[in-house]
XYZ file of C-alpha atoms in Angstrom:
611
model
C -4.729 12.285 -2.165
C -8.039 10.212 -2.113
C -9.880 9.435 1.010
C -10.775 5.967 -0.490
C -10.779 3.342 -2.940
C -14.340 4.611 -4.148
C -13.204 8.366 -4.881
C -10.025 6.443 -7.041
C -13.358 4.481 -8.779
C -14.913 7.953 -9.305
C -12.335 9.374 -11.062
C -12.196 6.771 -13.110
C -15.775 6.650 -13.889
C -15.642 7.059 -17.735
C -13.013 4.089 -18.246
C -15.414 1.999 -15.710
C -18.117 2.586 -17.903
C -17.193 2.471 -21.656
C -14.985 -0.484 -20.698
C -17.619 -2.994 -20.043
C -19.343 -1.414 -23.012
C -16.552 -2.066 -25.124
C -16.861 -5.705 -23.849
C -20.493 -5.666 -24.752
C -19.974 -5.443 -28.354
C -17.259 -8.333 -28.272
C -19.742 -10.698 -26.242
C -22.436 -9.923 -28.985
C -20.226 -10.673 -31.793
C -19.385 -14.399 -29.694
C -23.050 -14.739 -29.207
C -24.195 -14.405 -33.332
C -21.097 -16.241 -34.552
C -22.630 -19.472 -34.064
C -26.088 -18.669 -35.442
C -24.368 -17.100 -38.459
C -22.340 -20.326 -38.459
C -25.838 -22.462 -38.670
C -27.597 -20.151 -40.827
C -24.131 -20.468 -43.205
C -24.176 -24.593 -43.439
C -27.910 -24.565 -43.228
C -28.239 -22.452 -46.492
C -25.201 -24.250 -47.844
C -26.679 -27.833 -47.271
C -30.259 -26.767 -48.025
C -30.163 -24.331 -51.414
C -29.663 -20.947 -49.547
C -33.557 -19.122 -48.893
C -35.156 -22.660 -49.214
C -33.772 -23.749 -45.696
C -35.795 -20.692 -44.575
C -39.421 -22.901 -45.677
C -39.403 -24.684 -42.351
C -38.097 -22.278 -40.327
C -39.413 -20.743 -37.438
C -36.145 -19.227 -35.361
C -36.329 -15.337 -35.964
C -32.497 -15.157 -35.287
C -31.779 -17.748 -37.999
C -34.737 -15.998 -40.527
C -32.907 -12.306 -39.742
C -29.434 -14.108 -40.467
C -30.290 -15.706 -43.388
C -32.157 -12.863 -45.216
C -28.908 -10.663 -43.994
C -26.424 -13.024 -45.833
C -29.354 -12.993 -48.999
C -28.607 -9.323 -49.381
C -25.045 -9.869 -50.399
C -26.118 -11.239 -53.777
C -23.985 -14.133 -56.089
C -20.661 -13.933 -55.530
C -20.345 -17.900 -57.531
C -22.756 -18.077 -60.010
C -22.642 -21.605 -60.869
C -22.297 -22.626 -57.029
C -25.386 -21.124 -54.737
C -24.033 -24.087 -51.944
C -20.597 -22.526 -52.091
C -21.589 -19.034 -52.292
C -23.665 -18.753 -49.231
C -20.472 -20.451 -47.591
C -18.017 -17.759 -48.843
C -20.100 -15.094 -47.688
C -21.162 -15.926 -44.621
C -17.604 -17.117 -43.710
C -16.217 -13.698 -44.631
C -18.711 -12.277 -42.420
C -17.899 -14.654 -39.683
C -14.306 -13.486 -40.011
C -15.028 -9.848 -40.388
C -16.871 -10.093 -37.207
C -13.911 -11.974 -35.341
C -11.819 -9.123 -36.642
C -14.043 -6.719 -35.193
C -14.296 -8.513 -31.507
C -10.623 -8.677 -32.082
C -10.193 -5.328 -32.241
C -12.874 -3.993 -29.865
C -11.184 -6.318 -27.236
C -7.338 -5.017 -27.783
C -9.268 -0.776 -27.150
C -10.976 -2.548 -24.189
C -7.700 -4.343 -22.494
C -5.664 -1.206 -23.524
C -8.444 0.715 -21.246
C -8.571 -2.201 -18.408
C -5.092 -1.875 -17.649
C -4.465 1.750 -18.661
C -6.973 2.371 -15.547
C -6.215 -0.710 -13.292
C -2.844 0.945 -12.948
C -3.741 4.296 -12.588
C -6.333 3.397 -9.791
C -3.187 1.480 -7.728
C -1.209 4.604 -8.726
C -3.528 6.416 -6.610
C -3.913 4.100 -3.868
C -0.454 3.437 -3.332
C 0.045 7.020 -3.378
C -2.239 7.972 -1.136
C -1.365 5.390 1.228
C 2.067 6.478 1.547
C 1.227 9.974 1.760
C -1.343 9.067 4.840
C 1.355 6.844 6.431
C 3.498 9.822 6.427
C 1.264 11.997 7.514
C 0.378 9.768 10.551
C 2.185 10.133 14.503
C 4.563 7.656 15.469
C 1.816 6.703 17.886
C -1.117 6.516 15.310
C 1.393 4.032 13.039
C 2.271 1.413 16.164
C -1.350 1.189 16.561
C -1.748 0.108 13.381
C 1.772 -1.613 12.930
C 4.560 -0.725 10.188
C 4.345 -4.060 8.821
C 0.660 -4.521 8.470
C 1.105 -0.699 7.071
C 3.513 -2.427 4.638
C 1.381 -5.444 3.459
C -1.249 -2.898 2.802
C 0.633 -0.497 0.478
C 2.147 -3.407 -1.775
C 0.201 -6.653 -1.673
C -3.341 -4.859 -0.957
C -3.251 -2.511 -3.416
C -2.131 -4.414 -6.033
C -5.780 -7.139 -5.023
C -7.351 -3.371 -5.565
C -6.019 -2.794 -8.740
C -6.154 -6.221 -10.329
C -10.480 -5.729 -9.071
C -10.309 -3.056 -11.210
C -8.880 -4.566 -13.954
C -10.792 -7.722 -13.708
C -14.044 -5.680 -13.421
C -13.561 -3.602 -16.681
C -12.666 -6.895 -18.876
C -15.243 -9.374 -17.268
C -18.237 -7.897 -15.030
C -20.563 -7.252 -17.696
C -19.610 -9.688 -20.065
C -19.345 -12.845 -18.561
C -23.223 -12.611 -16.988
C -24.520 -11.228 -20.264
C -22.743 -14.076 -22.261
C -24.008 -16.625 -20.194
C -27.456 -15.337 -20.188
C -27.336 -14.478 -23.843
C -26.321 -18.242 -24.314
C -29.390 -18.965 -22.112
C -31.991 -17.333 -23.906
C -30.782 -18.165 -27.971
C -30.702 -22.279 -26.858
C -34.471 -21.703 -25.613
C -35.026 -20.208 -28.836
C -33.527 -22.659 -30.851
C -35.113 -25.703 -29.026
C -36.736 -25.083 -25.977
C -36.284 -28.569 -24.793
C -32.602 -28.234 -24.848
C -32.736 -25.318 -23.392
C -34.185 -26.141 -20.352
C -31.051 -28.564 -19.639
C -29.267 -25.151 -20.309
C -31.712 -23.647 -17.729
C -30.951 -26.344 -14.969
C -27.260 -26.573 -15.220
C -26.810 -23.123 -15.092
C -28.067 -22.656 -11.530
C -26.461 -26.205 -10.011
C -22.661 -24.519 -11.331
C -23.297 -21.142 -10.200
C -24.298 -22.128 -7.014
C -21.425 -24.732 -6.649
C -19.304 -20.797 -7.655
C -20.988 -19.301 -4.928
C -20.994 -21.583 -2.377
C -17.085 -22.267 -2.538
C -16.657 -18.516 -2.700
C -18.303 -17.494 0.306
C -16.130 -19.849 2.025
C -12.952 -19.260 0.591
C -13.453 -15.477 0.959
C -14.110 -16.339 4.816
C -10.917 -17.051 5.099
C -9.032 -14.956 3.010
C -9.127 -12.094 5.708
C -7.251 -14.607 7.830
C -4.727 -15.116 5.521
C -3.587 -11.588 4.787
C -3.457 -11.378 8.849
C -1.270 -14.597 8.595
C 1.129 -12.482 6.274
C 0.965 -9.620 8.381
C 2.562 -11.452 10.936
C 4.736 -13.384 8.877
C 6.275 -9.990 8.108
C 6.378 -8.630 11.422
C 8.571 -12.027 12.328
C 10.692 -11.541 9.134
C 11.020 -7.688 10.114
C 12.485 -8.587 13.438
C 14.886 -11.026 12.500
C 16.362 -8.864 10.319
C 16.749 -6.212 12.799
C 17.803 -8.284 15.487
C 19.766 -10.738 13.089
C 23.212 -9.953 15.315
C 21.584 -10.165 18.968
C 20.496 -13.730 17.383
C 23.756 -14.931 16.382
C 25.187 -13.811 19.451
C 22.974 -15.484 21.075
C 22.544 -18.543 19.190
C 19.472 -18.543 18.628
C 19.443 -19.425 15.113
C 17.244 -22.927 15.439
C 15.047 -21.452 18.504
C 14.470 -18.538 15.635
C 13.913 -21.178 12.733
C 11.256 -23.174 14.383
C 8.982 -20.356 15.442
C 8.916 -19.026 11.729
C 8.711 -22.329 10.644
C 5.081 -22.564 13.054
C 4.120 -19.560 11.776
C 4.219 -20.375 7.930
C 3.083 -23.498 8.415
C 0.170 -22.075 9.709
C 0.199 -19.584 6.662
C 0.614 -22.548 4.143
C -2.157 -24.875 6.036
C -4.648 -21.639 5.550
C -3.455 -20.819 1.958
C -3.699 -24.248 0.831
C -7.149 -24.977 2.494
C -8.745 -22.102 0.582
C -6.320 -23.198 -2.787
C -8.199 -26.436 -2.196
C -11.448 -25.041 -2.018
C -10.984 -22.873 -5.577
C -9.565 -25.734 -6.960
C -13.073 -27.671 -6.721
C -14.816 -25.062 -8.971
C -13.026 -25.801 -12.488
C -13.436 -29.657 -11.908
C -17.211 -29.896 -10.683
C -17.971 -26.929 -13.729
C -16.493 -29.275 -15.975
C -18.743 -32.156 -14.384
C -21.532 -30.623 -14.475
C -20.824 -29.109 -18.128
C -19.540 -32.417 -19.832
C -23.004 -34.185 -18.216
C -25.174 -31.269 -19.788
C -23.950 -31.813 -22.765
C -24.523 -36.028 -23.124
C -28.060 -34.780 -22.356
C -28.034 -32.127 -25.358
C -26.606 -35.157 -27.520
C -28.922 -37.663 -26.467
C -32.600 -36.231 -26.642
C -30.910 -34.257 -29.764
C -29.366 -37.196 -31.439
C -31.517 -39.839 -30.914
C -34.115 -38.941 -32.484
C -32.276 -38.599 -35.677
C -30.331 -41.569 -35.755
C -33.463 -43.565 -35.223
C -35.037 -41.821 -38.479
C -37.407 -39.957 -36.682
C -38.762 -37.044 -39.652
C -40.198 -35.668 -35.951
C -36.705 -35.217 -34.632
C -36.479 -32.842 -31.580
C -33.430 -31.003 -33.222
C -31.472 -30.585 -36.737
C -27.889 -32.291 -36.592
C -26.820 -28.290 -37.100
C -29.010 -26.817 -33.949
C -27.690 -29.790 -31.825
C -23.675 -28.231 -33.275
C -25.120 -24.720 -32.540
C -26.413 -25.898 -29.042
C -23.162 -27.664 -27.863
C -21.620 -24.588 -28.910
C -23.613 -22.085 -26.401
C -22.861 -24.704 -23.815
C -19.167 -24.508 -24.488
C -19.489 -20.805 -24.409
C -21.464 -20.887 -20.851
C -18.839 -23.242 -19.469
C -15.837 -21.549 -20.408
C -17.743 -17.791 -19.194
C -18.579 -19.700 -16.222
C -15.180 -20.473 -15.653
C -14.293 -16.895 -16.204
C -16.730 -15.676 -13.411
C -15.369 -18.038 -11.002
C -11.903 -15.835 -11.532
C -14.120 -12.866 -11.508
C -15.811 -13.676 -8.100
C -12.219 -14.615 -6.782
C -10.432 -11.708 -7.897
C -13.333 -9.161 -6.532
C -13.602 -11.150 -3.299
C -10.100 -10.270 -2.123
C -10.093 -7.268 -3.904
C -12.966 -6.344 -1.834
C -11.006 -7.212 1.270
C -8.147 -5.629 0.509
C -10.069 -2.499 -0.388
C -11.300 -2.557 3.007
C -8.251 -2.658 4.833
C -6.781 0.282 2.171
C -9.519 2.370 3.235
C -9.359 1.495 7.038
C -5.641 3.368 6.756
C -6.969 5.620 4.185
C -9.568 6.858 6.920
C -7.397 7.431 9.509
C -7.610 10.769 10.741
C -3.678 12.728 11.926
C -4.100 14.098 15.482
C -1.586 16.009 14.491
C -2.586 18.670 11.501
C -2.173 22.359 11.283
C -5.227 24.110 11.459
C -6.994 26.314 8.714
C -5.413 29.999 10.268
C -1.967 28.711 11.192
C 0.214 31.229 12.681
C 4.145 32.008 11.987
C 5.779 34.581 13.926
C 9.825 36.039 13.953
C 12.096 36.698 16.983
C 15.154 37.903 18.046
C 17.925 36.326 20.453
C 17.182 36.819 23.955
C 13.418 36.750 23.409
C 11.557 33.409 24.680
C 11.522 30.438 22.186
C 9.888 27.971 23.840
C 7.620 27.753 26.711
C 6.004 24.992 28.893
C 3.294 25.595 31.168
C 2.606 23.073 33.155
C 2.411 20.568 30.532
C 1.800 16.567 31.203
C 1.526 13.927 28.691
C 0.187 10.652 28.894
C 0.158 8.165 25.891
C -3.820 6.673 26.105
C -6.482 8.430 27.528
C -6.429 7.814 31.569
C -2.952 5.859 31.372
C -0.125 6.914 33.444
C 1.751 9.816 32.360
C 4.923 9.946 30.642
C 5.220 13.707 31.398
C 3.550 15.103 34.306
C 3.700 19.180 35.278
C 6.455 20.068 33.608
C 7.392 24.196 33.082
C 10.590 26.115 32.448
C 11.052 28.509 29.376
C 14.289 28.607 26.794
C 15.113 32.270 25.481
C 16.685 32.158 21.904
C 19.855 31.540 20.966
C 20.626 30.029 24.371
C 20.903 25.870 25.112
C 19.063 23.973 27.405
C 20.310 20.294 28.514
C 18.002 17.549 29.517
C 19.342 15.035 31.337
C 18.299 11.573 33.877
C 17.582 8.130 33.949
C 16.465 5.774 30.840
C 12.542 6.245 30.714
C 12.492 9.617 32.226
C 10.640 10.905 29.429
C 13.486 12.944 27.816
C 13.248 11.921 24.202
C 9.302 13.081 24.618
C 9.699 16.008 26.008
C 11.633 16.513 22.352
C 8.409 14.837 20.837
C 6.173 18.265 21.753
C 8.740 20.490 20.992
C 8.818 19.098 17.613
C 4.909 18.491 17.962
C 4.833 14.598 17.298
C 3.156 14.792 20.147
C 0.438 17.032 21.829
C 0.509 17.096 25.449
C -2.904 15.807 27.423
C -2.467 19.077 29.724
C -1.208 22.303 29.644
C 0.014 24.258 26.828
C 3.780 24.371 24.593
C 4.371 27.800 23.071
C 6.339 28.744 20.639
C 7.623 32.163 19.914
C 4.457 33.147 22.242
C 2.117 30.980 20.218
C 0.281 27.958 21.275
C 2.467 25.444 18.881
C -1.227 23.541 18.380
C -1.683 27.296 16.248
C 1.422 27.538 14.901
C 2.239 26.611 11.310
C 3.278 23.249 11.369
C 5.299 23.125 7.934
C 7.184 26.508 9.087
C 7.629 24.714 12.174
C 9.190 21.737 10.891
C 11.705 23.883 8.319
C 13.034 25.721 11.494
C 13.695 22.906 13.545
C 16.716 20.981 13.168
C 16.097 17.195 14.764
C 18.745 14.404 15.407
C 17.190 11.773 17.223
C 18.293 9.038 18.656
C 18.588 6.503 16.877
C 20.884 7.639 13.722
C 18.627 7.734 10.412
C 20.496 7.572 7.326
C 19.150 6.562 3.860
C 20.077 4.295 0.803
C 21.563 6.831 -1.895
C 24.630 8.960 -1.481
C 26.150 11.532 1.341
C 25.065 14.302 -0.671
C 21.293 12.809 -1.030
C 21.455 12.308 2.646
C 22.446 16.097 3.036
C 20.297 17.729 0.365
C 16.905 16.131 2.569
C 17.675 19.108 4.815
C 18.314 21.742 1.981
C 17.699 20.334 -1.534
C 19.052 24.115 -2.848
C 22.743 23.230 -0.904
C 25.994 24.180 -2.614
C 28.701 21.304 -2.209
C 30.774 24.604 -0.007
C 27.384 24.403 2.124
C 27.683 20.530 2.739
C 31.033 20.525 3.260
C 30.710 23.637 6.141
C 28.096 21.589 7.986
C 30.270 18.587 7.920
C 33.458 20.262 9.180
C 30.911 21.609 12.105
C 30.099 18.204 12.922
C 33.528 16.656 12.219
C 32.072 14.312 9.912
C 34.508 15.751 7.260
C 37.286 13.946 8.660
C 36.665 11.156 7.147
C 34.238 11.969 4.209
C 37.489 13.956 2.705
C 39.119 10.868 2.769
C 36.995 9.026 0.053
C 37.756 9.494 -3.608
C 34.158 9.919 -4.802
C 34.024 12.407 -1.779
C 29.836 13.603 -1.032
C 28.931 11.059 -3.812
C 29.926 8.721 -1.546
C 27.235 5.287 -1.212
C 25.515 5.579 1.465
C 23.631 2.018 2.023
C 20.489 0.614 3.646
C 20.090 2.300 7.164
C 24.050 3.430 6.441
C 25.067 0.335 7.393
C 28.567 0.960 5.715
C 29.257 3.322 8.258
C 29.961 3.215 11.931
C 27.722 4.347 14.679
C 29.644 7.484 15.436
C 29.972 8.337 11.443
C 26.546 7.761 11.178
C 25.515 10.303 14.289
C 28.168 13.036 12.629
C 26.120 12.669 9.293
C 22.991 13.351 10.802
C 24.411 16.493 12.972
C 25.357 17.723 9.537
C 22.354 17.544 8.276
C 20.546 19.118 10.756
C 23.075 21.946 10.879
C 22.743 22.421 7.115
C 19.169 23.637 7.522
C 21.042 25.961 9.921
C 17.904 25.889 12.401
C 16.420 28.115 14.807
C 16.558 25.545 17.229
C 18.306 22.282 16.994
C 17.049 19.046 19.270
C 19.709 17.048 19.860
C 18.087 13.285 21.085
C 21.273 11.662 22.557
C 22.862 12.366 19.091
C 26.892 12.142 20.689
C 26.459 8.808 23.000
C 28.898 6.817 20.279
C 31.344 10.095 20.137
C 34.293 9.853 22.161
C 34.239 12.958 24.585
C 36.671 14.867 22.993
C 35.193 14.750 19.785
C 31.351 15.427 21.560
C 33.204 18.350 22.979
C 34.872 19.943 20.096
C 31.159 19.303 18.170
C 29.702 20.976 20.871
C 32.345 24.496 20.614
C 31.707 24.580 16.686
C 27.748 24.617 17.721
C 28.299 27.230 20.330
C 30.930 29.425 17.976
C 29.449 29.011 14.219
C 25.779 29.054 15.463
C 25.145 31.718 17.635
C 21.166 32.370 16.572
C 20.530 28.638 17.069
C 18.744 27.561 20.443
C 20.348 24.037 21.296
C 18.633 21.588 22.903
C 20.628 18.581 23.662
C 19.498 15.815 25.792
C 22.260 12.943 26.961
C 23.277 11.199 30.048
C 26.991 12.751 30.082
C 27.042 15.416 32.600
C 30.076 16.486 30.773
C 27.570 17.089 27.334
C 25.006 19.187 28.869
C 27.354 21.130 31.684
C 27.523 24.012 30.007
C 24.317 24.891 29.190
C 22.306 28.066 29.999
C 19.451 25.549 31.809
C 19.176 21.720 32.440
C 16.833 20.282 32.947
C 16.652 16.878 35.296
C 14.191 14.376 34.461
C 13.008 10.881 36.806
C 10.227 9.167 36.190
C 8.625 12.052 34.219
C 8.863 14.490 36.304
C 10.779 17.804 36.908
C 13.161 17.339 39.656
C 15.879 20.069 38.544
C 16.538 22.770 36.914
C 18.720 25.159 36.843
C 22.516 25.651 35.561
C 25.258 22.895 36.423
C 26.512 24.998 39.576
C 23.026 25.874 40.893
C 21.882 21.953 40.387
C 25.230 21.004 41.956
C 23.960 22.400 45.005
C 19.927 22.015 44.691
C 19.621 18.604 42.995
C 20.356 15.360 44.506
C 20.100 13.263 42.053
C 21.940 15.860 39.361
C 25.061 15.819 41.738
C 25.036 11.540 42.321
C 25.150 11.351 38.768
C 27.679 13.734 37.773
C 29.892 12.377 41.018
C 29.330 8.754 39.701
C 30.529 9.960 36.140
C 34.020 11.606 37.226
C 34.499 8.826 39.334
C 34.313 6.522 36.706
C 36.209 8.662 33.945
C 38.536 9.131 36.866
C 39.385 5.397 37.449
């Protein structure tokens, strides 16, 4: 995994370098084929060496002599020979950039898509690596925009940097200093435009790329809206809230498209005022060129072919020019985006295993888990979500968590599984600190179903094999018996190959909480965390789940947090949460007597069930 876009650049180095080389050579070869072009007709019109007599351009003296060299290939026809021979040269040489340019694309995107292999790849890897915590800060759409549309700006700077960088200033400088040779009078019109256009580049640039940060923000939020409404796309039928729905997305992208087009507007001005400015450069080259000669003047400033040669260069400069608007585009938001790819890129995990990570093995009876006096509190002097809580779980025995919604149960699960690190006190596992403990070996002998049922698109068995990707179909099929999910999975023809679709979506909410108790049990887990995973099983069936834990999984510590009495009951310890704080604990008989709150609850359940 890279740390940032420059180490990807780094890597790359070679490629970044012999690239632009590469493009070197081509922009040589489109800087001599006009001279060689003038140097052709003038020793065609003039009796080949004999239009050297007046001569004074070493380019045109060097060319000439060169295209001497190749001898009489018509005897009788020294006009026409000079012609054939410096047009095979001329296409030998367009052959040549031809070829150098196919090696130097093959190279520009051969890297450009290795380099937003690497980002993307990276990216993910640090998203997965971060806390839940660590990713709302950020937010999982921004996250999202970042991974697709940023680093594909990253890679297309890459490409765009290889193919044009060096080339397109070198041309246009190259063009620069051959016109000044050729007539220095000309040239200086070349000299003047040159600055007016790249300044008009510039200045629309620096605006545009203003802005463009804005933008991307814009689509970060547009996503976060379209996110939502997907989610919540039944709560806002049910509510009808279709058109109060439509017109705030509506606000929002027409916010996005009054941005977009405002900067669309502002790159569109470059091609149109280069083109201007281009087109009036060149009635100057044609009038203090031309004149002259059509007036007779022996004097003239310029030869009809140096004024061809010289409108040439200019059409060169204006169509590199062009070019390096793209360039200066392309970079600009790839710089941006490169930015905001390395601001997640430098995000540092609170939660990492250290260097001398620690695994240990128990037997039953010996203490799992341990909390000593632990509190938690989600920013640094905020209220706490956990505050002084301590009670200790023996293996192979089950502990219950139970009380009211925002009690803090699903985070007391959060440090056991050590998505979170408490603010005080300590959480030990098997005797160790779990901030020492290895946290891969920790994850592979925890088995987690959390609240909200997590299935993904591929197929039952896919779903399974995340646990184990070693399990036998027997294996599967045990686990789901266990969790009664096989009463239904046996009825499908296609059986574990069964689709399983976006968020298992096909399913219902109770299938869906089954499949995910069967894949936790598959790992078959030293300790299992069960996050409210029976609330959509009918108590029979969250009992007879509960007897197959209890009988097929003796060595397994359960922890299973609900708000049915009737689920945790029979557990070695509950554990009674309000507000974040410990108010019970002990088994159901002892908190039947000790705990007030314990016994309203479990008397305002069996009233109701009794009703």
């Amino acid at each position: 995994m890279i740390s940032s876009t420059r180490e990807s650049y780094k890597r790359h180095l070679p490629a970044l370098i012999l690239g632009p080389m590469l493009k070197m050579i081509e922009a040589i070869f489109d800087l001599l084929i006009p001279l060689f072009m003038k140097a052709v007709i003038d020793m065609s019109t003039f009796n080949g060496v004999r239009a050297l007599d007046n001569e004074t351009n070493p380019f045109l003296i060097g060319i000439s002599r060169f295209l001497s060299l190749f001898g009489t290939w018509i005897p009788d026809n020294e006009n026409l020979n000079y012609a054939i021979i410096g047009g095979t040269i001329i296409l030998l040489m367009g052959v040549l950039g031809f070829s150098v340019t196919m090696i130097t694309q093959y190279i520009a995107a051969k890297t450009a898509v290795a380099c937003g292999t690497e980002v993307r790849d990276s990216l993910y890897e640090k998203i997965l690596s971060l806390s839940k915590r660590e990713r709302e800060e950020v937010g999982n759409e921004k996250l999202l925009t970042i991974l697709n549309a940023d680093s594909y700006q990253v890679q297309q700077g890459v490409l765009i940097f290889i193919r044009l960088i060096v080339r397109a200033p070198f041309v246009i400088l190259g063009a620069l200093v051959i016109s000044l040779i050729l007539n220095w009078q000309i040239g200086l019109i070349f000299v003047c435009i040159v600055p007016l256009i790249l300044f008009v580049i510039f200045y629309i640039m620096r605006k545009s790329s203003k802005e463009y940060l804005g933008i991307q923000n814009k689509l970060d939020d547009l996503s976060d809206r379209a996110d939502d409404t997907l989610e919540g796309s039944k709560v806002i039928r049910a509510f009808n809230s279709q058109n109060y729905e439509n017109k705030h997305f509506e606000e929002d992208t027409l916010d996005y498209q009054t941005k977009a087009i405002h900067v669309s507007k502002l790159n569109a001005l470059v091609n149109p005022l280069t083109f201007a400015i281009t087109s009036l450069a060149t009635a100057f080259v044609l009038l203090f060129g031309g004149l002259p000669i059509v007036n007779g003047d022996a004097g003239a400033i310029a030869s009809s072919t140096t004024i061809i040669t010289e409108v040439a260069y200019l059409s060169q400069i204006f169509v590199t020019l062009v070019q390096l608007t793209n360039v200066v585009m392309i970079l600009t938001k790839a710089n941006v985006s490169a930015k905001r790819v390395n601001s997640v890129l430098a995000l540092q995990p609170k939660i990492k295993e250290e260097k001398d990570a620690k695994t240990k093995s128990i037997e039953n009876g010996e203490d799992l888990l341990t909390f000593d006096h632990v509190s938690l509190a989600y920013k640094e002097g905020g209220n706490k979500a956990l505050e002084d809580i301590s009670f200790s779980l023996k293996k192979g025995s089950s502990l219950g968590i139970i009380g009211g919604t925002g009690s803090g149960k699903s985070t007391l699960l959060s440090l056991m599984e050590r998505f979170l690190d408490p603010s005080e006190g300590r959480v030990l596992y098997k005797g160790i600190d779990l901030k020492e403990y290895s946290l891969s070996a920790l994850r592979s002998e925890l088995g987690l179903v959390p609240q909200k049922s997590v299935l993904f698109k591929g197929t039952i068995a896919s779903n399974m094999r995340m646990a184990d990707p070693k399990a036998t179909e027997e294996e599967m099929i045990a686990a789901l018996k266990d969790s009664l999910a096989y009463e239904f999975v046996s009825h499908y023809e296609d059986g574990l190959n069964h689709p399983v679709e976006e968020s298992g979506h096909n399913y219902s909410g109770g299938q869906r909480q089954r499949l995910c108790i069967a894949r936790a049990l598959l790992k078959n887990p030293e300790m299992i965390l069960l996050d409210d995973a029976t609330s959509a099983l009918d108590l029979l069936t969250d009992k007879k789940v509960r007897e197959n834990l209890r009988d097929h999984y003796p060595q397994t510590t359960k922890v299973i947090v609900s708000q049915r009495v009737s689920t945790v009951s029979d557990c070695d310890l509950i554990l009674v949460l309000e507000g974040g704080r410990l108010i019970g604990k002990g088994n159901h008989e002892e908190l039947m007597q000790n705990c007030k709150a314990y016994r309203e609850i479990y008397e305002s359940q069996v009233r109701k069930e009794g009703e």
